[in-house]
Short mmCIF file of C-alpha atoms in Angstrom, two decimals:
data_model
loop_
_atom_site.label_atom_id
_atom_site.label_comp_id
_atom_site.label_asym_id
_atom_site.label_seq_id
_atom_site.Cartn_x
_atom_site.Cartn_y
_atom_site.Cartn_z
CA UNK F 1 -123.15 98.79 -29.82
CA UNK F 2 -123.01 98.64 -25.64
CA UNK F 3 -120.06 96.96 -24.51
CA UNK F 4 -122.28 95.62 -21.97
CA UNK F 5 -124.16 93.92 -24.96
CA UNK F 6 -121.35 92.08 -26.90
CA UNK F 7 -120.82 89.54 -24.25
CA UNK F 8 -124.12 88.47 -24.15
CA UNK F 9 -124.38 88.44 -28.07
CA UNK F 10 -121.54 86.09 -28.43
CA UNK F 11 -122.83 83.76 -25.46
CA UNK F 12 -125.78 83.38 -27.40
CA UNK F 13 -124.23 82.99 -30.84
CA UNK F 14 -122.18 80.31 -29.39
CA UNK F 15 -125.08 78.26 -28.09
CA UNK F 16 -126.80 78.95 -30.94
CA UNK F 17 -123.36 77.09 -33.04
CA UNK F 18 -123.64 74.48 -30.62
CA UNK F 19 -127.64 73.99 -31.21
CA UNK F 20 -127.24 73.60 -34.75
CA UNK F 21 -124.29 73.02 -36.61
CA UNK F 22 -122.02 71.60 -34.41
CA UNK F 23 -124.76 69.06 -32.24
CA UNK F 24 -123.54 65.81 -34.22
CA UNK F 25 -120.26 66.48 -32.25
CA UNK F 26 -120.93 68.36 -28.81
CA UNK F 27 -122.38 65.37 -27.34
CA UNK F 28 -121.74 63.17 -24.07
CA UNK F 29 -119.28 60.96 -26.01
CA UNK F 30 -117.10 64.44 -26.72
CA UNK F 31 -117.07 65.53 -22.71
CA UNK F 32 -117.01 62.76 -21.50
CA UNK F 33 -115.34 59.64 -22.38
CA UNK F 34 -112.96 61.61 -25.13
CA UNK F 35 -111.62 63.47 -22.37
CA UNK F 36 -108.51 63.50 -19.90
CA UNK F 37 -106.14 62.38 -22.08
CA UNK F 38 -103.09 64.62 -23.56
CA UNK F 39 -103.50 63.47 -27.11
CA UNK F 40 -105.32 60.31 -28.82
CA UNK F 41 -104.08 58.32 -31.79
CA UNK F 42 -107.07 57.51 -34.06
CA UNK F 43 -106.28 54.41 -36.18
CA UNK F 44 -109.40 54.34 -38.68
CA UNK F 45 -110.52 51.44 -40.44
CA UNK F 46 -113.53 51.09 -43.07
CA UNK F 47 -115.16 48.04 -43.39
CA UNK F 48 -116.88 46.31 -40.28
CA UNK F 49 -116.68 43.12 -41.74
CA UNK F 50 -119.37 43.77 -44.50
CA UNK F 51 -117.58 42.76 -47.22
CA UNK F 52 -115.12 40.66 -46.69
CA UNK F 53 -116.43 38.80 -43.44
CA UNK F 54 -113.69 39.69 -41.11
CA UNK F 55 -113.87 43.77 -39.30
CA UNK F 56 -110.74 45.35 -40.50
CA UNK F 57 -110.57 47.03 -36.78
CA UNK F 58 -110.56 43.22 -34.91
CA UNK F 59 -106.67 43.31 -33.88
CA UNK F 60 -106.56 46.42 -32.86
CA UNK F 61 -109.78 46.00 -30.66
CA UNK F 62 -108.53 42.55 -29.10
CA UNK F 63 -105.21 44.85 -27.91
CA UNK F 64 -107.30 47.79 -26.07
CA UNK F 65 -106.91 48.30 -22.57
CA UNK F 66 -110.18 48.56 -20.42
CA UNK F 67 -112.28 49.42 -24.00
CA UNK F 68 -115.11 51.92 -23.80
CA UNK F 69 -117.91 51.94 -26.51
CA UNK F 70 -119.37 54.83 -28.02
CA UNK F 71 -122.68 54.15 -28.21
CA UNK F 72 -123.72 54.78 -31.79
CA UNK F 73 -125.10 57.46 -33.39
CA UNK F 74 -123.21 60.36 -31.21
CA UNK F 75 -120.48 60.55 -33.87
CA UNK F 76 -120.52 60.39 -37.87
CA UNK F 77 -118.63 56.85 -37.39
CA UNK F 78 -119.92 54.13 -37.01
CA UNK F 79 -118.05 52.35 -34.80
CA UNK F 80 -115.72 54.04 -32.11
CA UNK F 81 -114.08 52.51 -28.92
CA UNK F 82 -111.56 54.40 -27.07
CA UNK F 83 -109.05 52.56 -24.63
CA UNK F 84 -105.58 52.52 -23.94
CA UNK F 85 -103.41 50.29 -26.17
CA UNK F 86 -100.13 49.52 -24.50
CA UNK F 87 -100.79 52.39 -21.99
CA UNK F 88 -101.14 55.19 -24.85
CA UNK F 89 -104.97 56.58 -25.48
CA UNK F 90 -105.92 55.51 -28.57
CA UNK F 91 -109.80 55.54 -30.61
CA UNK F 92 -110.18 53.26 -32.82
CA UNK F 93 -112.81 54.56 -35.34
CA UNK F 94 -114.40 51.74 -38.38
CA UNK F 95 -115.72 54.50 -40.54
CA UNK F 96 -117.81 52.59 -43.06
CA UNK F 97 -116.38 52.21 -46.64
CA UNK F 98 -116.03 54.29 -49.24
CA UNK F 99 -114.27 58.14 -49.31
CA UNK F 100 -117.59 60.14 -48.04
CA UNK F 101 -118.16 58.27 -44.92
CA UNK F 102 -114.24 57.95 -44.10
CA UNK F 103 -114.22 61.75 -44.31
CA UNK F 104 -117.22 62.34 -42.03
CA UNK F 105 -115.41 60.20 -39.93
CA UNK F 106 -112.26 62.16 -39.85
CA UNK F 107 -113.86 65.32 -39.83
CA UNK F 108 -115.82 64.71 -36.76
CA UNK F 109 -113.50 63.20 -34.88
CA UNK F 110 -111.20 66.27 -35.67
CA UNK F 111 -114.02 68.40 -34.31
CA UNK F 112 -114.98 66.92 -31.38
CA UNK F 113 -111.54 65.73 -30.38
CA UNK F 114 -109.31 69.25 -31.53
CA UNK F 115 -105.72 69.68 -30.14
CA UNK F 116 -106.10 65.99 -28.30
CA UNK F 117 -106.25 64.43 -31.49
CA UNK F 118 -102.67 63.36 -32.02
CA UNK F 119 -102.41 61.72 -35.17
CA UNK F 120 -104.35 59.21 -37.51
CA UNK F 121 -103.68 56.42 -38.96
CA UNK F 122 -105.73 54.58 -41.97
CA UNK F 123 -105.30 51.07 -42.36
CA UNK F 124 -107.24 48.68 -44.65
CA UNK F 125 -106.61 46.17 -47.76
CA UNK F 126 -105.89 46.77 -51.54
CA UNK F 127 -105.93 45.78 -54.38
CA UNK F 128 -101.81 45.90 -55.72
CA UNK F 129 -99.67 45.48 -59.00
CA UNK F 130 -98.27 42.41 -59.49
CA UNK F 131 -94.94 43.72 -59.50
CA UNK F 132 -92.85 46.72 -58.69
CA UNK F 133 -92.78 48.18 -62.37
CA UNK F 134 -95.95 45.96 -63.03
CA UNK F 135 -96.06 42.86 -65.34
CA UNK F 136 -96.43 45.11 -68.47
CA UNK F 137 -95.49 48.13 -70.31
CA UNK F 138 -96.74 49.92 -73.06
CA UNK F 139 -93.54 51.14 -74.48
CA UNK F 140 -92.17 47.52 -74.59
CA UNK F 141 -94.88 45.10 -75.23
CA UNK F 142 -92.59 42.65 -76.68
CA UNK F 143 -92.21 41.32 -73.81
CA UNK F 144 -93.15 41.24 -70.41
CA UNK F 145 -91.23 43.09 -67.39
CA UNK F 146 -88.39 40.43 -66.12
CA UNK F 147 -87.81 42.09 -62.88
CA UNK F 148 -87.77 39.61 -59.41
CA UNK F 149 -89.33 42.23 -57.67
CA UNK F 150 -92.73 40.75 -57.46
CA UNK F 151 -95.16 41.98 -54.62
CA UNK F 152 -96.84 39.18 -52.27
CA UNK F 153 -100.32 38.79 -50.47
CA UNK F 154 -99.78 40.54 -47.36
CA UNK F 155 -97.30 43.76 -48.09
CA UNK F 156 -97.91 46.72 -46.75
CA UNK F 157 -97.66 50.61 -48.38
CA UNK F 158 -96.98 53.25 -45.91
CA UNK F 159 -97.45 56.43 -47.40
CA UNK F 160 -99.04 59.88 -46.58
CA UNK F 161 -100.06 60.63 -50.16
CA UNK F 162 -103.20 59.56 -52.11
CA UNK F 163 -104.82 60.50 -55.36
CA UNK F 164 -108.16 59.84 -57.37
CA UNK F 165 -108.01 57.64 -60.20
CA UNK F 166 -111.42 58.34 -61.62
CA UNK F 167 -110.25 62.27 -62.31
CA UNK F 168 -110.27 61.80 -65.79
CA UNK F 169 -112.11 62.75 -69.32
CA UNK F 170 -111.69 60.45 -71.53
CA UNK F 171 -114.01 58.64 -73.72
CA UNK F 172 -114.52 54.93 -74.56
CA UNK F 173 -112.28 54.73 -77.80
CA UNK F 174 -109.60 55.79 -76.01
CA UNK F 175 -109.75 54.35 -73.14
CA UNK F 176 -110.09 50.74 -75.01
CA UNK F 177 -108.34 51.78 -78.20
CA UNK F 178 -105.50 48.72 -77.69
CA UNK F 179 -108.67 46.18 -77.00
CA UNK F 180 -108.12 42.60 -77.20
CA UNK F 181 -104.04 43.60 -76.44
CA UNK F 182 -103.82 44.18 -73.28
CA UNK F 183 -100.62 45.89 -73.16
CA UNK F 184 -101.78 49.77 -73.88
CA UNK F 185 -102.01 52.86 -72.01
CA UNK F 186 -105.95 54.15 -71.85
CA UNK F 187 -106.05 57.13 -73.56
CA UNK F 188 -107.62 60.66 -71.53
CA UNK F 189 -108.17 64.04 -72.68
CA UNK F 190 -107.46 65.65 -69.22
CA UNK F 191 -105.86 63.74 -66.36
CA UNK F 192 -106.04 64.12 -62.83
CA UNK F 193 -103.86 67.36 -62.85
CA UNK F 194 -107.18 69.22 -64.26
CA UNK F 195 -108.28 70.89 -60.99
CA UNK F 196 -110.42 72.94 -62.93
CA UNK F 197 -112.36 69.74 -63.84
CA UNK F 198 -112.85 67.54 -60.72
CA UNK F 199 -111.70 69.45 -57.98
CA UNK F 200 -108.39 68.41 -55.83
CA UNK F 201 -107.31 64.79 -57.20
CA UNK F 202 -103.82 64.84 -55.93
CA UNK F 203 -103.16 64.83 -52.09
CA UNK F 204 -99.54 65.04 -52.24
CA UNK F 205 -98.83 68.43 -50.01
CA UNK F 206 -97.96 66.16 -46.77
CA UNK F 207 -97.10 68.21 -43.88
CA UNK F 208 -93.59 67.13 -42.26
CA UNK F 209 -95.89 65.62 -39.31
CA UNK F 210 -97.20 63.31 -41.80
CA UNK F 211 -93.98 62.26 -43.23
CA UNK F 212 -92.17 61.68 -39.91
CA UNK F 213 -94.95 59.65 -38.52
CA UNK F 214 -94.53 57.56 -41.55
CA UNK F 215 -90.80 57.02 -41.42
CA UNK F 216 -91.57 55.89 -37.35
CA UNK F 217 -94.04 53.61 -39.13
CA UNK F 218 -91.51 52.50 -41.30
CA UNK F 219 -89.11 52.25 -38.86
CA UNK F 220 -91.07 50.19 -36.49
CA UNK F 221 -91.80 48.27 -38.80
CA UNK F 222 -88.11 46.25 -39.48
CA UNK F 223 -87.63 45.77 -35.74
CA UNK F 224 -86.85 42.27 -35.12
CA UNK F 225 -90.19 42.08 -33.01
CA UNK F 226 -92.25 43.64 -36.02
CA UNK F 227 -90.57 40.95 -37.82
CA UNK F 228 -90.89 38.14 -35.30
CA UNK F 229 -94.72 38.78 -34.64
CA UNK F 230 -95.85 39.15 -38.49
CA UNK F 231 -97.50 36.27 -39.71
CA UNK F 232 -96.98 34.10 -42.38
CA UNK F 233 -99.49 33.31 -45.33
CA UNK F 234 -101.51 30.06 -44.33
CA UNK F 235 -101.44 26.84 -47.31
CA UNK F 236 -104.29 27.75 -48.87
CA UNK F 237 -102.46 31.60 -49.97
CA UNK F 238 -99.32 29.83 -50.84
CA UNK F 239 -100.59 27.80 -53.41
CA UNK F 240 -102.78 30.36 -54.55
CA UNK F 241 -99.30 32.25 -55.01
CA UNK F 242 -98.01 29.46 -56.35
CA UNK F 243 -100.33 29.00 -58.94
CA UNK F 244 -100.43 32.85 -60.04
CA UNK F 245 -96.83 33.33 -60.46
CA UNK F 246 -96.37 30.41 -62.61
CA UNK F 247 -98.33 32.21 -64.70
CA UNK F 248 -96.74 35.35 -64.82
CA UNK F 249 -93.63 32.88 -65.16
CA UNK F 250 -94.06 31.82 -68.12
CA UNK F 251 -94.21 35.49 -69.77
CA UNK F 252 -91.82 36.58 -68.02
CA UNK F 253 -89.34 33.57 -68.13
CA UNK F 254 -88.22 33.89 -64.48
CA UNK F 255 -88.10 31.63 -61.68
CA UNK F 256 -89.70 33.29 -58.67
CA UNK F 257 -89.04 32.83 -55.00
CA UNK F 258 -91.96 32.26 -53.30
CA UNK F 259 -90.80 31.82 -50.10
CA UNK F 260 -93.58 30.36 -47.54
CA UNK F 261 -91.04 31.36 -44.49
CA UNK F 262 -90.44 35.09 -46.10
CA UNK F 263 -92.55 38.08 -44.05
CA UNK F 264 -94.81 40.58 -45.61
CA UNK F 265 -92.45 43.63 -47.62
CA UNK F 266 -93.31 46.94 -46.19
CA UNK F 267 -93.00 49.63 -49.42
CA UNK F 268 -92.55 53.78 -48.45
CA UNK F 269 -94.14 56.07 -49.78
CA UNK F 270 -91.21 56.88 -52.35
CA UNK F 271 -92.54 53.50 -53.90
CA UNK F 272 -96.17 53.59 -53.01
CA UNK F 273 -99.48 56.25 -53.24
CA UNK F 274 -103.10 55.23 -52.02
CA UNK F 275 -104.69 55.39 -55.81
CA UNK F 276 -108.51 55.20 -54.82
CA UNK F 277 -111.50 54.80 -57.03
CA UNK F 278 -115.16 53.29 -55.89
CA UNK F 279 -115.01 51.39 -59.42
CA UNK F 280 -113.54 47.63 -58.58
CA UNK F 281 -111.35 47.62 -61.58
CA UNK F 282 -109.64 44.57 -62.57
CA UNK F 283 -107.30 44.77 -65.93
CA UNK F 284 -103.46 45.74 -67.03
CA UNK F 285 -104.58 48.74 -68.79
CA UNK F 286 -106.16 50.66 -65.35
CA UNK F 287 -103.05 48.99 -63.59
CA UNK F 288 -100.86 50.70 -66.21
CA UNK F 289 -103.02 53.91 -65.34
CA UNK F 290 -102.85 53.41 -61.37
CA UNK F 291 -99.12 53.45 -62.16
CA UNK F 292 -99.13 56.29 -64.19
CA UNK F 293 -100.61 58.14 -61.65
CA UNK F 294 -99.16 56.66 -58.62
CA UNK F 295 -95.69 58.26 -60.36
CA UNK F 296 -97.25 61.72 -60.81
CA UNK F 297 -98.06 62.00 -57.07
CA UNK F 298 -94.45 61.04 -55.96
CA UNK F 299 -92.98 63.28 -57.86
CA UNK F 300 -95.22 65.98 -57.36
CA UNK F 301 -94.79 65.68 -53.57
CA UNK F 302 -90.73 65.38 -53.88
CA UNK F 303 -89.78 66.81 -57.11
CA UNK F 304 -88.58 63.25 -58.37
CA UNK F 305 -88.21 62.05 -61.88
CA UNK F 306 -89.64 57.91 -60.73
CA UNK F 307 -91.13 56.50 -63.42
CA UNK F 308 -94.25 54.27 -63.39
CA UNK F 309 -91.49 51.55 -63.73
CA UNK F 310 -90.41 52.30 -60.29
CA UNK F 311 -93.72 52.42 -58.20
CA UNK F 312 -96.32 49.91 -57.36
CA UNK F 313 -100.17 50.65 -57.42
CA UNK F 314 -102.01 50.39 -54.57
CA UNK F 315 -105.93 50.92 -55.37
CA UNK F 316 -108.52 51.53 -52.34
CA UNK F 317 -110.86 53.80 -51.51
CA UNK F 318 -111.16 55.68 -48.13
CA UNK F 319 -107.70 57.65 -48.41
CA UNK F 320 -108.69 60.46 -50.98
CA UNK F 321 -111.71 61.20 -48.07
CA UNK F 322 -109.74 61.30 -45.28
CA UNK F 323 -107.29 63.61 -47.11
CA UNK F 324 -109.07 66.17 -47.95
CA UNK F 325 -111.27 66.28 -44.86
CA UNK F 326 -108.14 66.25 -42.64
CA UNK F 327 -105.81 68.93 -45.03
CA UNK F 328 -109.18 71.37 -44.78
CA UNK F 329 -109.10 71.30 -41.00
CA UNK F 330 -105.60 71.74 -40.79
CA UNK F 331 -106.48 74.72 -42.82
CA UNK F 332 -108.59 76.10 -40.67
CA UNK F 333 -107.90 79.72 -38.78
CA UNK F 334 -109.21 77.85 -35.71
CA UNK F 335 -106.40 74.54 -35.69
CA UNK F 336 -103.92 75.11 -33.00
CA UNK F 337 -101.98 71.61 -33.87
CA UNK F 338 -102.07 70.25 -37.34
CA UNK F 339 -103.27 66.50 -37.81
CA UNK F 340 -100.77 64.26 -39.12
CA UNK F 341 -102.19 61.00 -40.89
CA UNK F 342 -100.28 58.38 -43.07
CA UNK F 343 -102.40 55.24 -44.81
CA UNK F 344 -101.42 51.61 -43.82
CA UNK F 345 -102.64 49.00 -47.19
CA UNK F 346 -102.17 45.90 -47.21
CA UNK F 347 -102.03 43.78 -50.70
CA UNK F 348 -105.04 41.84 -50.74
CA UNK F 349 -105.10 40.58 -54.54
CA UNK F 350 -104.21 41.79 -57.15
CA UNK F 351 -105.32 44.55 -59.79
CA UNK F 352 -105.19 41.86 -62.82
CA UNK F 353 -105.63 38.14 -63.49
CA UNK F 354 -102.14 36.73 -65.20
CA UNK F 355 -101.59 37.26 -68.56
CA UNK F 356 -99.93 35.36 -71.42
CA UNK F 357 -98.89 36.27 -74.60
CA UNK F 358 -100.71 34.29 -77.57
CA UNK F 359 -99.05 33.39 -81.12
CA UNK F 360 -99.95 36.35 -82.85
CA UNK F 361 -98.32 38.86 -80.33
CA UNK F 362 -101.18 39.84 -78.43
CA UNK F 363 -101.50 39.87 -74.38
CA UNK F 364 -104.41 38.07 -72.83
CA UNK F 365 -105.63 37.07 -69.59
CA UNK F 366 -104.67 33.67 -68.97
CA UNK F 367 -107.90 31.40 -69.70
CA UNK F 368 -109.64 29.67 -67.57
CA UNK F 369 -108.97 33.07 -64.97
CA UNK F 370 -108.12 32.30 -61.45
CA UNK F 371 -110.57 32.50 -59.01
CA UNK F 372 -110.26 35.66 -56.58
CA UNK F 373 -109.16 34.90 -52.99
CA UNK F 374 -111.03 37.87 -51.43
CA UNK F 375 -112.07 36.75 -48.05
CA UNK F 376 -108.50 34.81 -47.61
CA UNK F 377 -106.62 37.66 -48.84
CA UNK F 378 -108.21 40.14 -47.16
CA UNK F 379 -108.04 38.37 -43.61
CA UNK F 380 -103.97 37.98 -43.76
CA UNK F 381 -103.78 41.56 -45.43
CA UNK F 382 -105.74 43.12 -42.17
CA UNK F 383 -103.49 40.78 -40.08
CA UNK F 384 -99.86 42.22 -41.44
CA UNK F 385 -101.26 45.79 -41.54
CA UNK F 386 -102.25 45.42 -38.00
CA UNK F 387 -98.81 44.07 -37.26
CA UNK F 388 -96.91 47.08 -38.70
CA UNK F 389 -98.95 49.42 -36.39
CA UNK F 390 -98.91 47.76 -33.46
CA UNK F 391 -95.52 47.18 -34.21
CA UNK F 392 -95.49 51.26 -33.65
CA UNK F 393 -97.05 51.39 -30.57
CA UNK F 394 -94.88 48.76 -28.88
CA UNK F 395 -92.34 50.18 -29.57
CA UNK F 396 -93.45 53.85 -28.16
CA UNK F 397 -94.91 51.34 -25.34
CA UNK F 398 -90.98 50.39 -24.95
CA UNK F 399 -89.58 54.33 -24.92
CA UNK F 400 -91.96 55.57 -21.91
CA UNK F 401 -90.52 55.53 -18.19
CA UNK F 402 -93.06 54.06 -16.48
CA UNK F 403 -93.74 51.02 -18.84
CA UNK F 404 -93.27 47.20 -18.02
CA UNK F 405 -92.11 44.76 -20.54
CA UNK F 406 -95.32 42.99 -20.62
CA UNK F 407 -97.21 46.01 -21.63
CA UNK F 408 -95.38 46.78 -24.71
CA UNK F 409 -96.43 43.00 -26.15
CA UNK F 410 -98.91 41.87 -28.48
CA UNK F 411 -100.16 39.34 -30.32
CA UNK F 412 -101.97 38.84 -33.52
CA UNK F 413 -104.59 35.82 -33.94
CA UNK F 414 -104.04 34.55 -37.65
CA UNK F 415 -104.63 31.10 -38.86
#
């Protein structure tokens, strides 16, 4: 071939990528309004407000700095505004709900954005375990677990890792085999460790990025203004908390602390793992399994012997997306900067209704069940989640030179 010839060929190959594949992304909102800046932080939400009535993105929106909108339909998400927040550029993406549309998301964003993407950062609500350890165990179902280390509406898991839970074979006698006892591990014939199965279940190969922006998450997060700005659970979540844990009181024959003064806990991600599933589970046998699995994943990623005693489940949906679209384009030939991204949840409900143990030994639900406080609990779990990572940004607000006091503050509208 002319050497005269091979410029021209890859000119027109490359508008020819640009024509085609890559159009959803080489638009206006790409070269025009996503550029200038050194490097973005992307915090990523997925519901708009669909489901529980309140957009997951609405504090961090309310804190942007001269906000521009993306007009819709030039990216895979949904929703994206870009702005400064506390003088840093930041996009804040909603990318719809559910894994697929969280990963388009990502994925475009990574695309159109490249070496200026900075970091990302998932937040969103959950579903949790009652307790650190959970409220039962299978290998002691004489009684229930007496630990005081019960989780509240409102904590938040900080943790790079996530895994599937519905990367399983199993069949129905096995997965119900303890059924009307409550307190059984479901039965499967090949976990999530079966690659060969289902694909990558476990996202547990977090790049050091990931894991330091985490512990400055975590960090930020026990300053005394992360603690002084988080707000408290309104009446109508305290008695609800109230009610629940005298419940699980009387199986477990402790007195809890329920504390209406105490802030939201913040759990690492040596407690914690984004277990995601589209299935809106709600039992102690698939909290057992969320546990199970939520243990694998730690001690995959660390080479730790925690048990599921020692974790607490954490069940959403978008994280096992954003993974794997995110780890694949760190992969690439092409990345010149890896993407670090850690997942923000906060404990919206919980992943079973109390249970009691009846006269002849068996755990139930307790009966009539407790109505779910969805909307409630998923309003103050977006407002602490939002806390902890705006907690982050003031204080990176705080650490530049040319920053004012009043730029580094923020507020969060809860009630």
């Amino acid at each position: 071939m002319a050497k005269g010839l091979l410029p021209l060929l890859l000119l027109l190959l490359t508008a020819r990528l640009r024509s085609t594949c890559c159009s959803l992304t080489r638009t206006k909102a790409c070269l025009d309004e996503l550029s200038g800046a050194e490097g973005y932080t992307v915090l990523m939400v997925a519901d708009p407000g669909e489901f529980s009535g309140v957009p997951e993105a609405v504090h961090f929106e309310e804190s942007l700095q001269n906000p521009v909108y993306i007009p819709r339909g030039s990216l895979l998400c949904p929703r994206v505004t870009v702005g400064k927040l506390m003088g840093q550029p930041t996009i804040v993406a909603t990318s719809g709900i559910g894994p697929t549309t969280a990963a388009l998301c990502a994925i475009d964003l990574a695309k159109c954005l490249g070496s200026r993407f900075k970091e990302l950062i998932y937040v969103g609500t959950s579903g949790w375990s009652a307790a650190v350890g959970g409220i039962l165990n299978p290998d002691n179902c004489e009684k229930a677990n007496p630990t005081h280390k019960i989780t509240r509406l409102g904590d938040v898991c900080v943790t790079p890792m996530s895994m599937n839970w519905n990367c399983k074979l199993a069949d129905w006698i096995g997965q119900a085999k303890g059924y009307p006892d409550l307190c059984f591990s479901p039965e499967e014939i090949n976990g999530p460790t079966a690659a060969y199965l289902y694909g990558d279940c476990i996202f547990d190969t977090h790049t050091a990025g990931s894991l330091a922006l985490a512990d400055e998450i975590l960090a930020a997060s026990i300053t005394s203004s992360s603690i002084r700005q988080a707000p408290l659970r309104n009446t109508f979540l305290q008695e609800y908390e109230q009610e629940y844990f005298a419940y699980i009181s009387a199986s477990t024959n402790r007195t809890y602390n329920l504390n209406s003064k105490k802030t939201p806990t913040v759990y690492d991600y040596r407690q914690c793992v984004e277990v995601d599933s589209q299935f809106f589970y709600s039992g102690v046998p698939w909290e057992i399994t969320a546990r199970n699995y939520t243990a694998l994943t730690i001690n995959q990623a660390f080479n730790s012997s925690v048990t599921p005693k020692d974790v607490v489940a954490v069940s959403a949906m978008e994280a096992v997306g954003v993974a794997q679209a995110i780890d694949a384009y760190n992969a690439l030939n092409a990345t010149k900067s890896k993407i670090p991204y850690v997942f923000v949840r906060g404990n919206s409900d919980w992943l079973h209704q109390p249970v009691t143990k009846s006269a002849n030994g068996t755990w139930t639900h307790v009966s009539p069940e407790l109505p779910t406080v969805f909307t409630d609990g998923y309003r103050y779990a977006i407002a602490t989640t939002s806390n902890v990572v705006l907690s982050l940004m003031s204080q990176r607000c705080k650490e530049l030179t040319w920053s004012t006091n009043s730029l580094c503050v923020y507020t969060i509208d809860y009630s």
